[in-house]
PDB file of C-alpha atoms in Angstrom:
ATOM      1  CA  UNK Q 126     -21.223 -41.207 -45.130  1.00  0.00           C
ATOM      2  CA  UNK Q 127     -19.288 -44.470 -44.028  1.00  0.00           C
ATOM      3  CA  UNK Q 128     -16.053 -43.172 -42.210  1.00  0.00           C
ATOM      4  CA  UNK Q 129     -15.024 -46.842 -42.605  1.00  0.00           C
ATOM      5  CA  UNK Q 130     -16.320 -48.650 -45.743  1.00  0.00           C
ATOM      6  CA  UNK Q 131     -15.055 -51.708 -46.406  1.00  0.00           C
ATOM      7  CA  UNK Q 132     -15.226 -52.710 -49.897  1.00  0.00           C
ATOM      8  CA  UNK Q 133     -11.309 -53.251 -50.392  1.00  0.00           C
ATOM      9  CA  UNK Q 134      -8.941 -55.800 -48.348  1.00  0.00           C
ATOM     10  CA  UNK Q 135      -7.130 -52.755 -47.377  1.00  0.00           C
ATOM     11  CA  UNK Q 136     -10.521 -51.270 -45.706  1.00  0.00           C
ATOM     12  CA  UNK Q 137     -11.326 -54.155 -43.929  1.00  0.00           C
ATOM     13  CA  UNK Q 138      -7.957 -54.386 -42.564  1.00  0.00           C
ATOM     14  CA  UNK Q 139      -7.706 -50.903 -41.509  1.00  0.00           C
ATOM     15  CA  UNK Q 140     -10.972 -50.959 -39.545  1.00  0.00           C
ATOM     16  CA  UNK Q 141      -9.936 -54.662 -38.033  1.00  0.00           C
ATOM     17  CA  UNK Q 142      -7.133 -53.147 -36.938  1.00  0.00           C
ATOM     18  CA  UNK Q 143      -8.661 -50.187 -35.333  1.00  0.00           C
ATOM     19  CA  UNK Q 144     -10.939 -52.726 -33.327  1.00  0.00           C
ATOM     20  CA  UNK Q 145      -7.977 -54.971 -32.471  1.00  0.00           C
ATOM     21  CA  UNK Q 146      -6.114 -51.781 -31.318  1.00  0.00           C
ATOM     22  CA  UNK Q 147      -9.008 -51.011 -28.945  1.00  0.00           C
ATOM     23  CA  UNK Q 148      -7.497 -54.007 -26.912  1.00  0.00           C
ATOM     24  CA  UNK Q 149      -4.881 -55.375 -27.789  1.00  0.00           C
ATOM     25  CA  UNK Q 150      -2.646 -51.924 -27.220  1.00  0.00           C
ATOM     26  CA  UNK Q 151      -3.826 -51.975 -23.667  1.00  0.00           C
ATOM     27  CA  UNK Q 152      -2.938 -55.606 -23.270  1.00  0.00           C
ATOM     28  CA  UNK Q 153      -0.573 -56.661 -25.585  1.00  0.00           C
ATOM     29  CA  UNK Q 154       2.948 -54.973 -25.119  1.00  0.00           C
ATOM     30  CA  UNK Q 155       3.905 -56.438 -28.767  1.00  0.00           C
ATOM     31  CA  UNK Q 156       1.050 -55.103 -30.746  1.00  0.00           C
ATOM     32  CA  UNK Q 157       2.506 -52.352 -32.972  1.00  0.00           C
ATOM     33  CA  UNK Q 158       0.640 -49.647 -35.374  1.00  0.00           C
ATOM     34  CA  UNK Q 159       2.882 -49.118 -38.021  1.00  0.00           C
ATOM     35  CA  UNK Q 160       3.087 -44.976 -39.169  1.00  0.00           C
ATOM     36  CA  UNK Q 161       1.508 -45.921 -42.494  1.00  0.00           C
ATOM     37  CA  UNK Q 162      -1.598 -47.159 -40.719  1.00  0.00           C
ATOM     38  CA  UNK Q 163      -1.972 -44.470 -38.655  1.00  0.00           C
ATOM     39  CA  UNK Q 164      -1.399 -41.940 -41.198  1.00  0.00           C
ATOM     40  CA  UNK Q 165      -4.278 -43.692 -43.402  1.00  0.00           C
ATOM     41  CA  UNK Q 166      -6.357 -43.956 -39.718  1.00  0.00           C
ATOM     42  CA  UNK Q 167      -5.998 -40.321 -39.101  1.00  0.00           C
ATOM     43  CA  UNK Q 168      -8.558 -39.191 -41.621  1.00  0.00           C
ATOM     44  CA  UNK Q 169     -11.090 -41.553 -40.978  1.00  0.00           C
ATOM     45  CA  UNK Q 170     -10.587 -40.603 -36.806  1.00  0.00           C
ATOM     46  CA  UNK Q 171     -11.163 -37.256 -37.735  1.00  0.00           C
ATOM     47  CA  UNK Q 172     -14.324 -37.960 -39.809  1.00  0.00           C
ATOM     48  CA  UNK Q 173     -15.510 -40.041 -36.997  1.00  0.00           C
ATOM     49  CA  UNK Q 174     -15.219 -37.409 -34.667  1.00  0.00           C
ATOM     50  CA  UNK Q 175     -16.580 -34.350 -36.691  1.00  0.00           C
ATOM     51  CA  UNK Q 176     -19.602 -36.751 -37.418  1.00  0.00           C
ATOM     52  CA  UNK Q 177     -20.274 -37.295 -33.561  1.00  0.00           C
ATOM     53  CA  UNK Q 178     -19.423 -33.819 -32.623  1.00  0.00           C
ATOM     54  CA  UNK Q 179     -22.542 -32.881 -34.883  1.00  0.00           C
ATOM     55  CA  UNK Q 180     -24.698 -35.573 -33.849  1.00  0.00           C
ATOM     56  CA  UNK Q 181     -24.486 -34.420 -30.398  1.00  0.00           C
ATOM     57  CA  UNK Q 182     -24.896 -31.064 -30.820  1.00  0.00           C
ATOM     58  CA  UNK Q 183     -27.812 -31.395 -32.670  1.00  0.00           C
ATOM     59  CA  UNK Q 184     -29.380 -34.168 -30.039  1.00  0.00           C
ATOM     60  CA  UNK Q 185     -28.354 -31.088 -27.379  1.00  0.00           C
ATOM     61  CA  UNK Q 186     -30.010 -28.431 -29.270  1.00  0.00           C
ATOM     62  CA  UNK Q 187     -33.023 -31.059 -30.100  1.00  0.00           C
ATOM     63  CA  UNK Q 188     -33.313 -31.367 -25.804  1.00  0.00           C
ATOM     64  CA  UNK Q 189     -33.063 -27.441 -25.318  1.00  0.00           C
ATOM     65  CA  UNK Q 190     -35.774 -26.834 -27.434  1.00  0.00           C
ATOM     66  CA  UNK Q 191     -37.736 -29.437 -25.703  1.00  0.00           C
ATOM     67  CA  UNK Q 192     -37.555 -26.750 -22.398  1.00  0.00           C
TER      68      UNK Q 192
END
């Protein structure tokens, strides 16, 4: 599963934006996310997120069993 692909313009600018955002909302008092892109950001965030939250469970219950 790619949370984000980036076979369209509009995916690669979504997921350049995400990685500018990283920084530049920290350090740039004029960078602005407009509500459209975070509305189409949401979903992906939330992908990303359920994706880890399994990973590391299972690496947990992988290193429990180990015990």
């Amino acid at each position: 599963v790619s949370v984000f692909p980036r076979n369209t313009e509009e995916e690669r600018r979504l997921f350049n934006l995400l990685q500018d955002a990283y920084v530049q909302a920290r350090y740039n008092k004029d960078f602005v996310v407009t509500k459209t892109d975070i509305d189409a950001l949401i979903p992906r965030l939330e992908l990303m997120r359920d994706i880890t939250e399994k990973v590391c469970c299972d690496r947990i219950a992988y290193y429990e069993r180990q015990n």
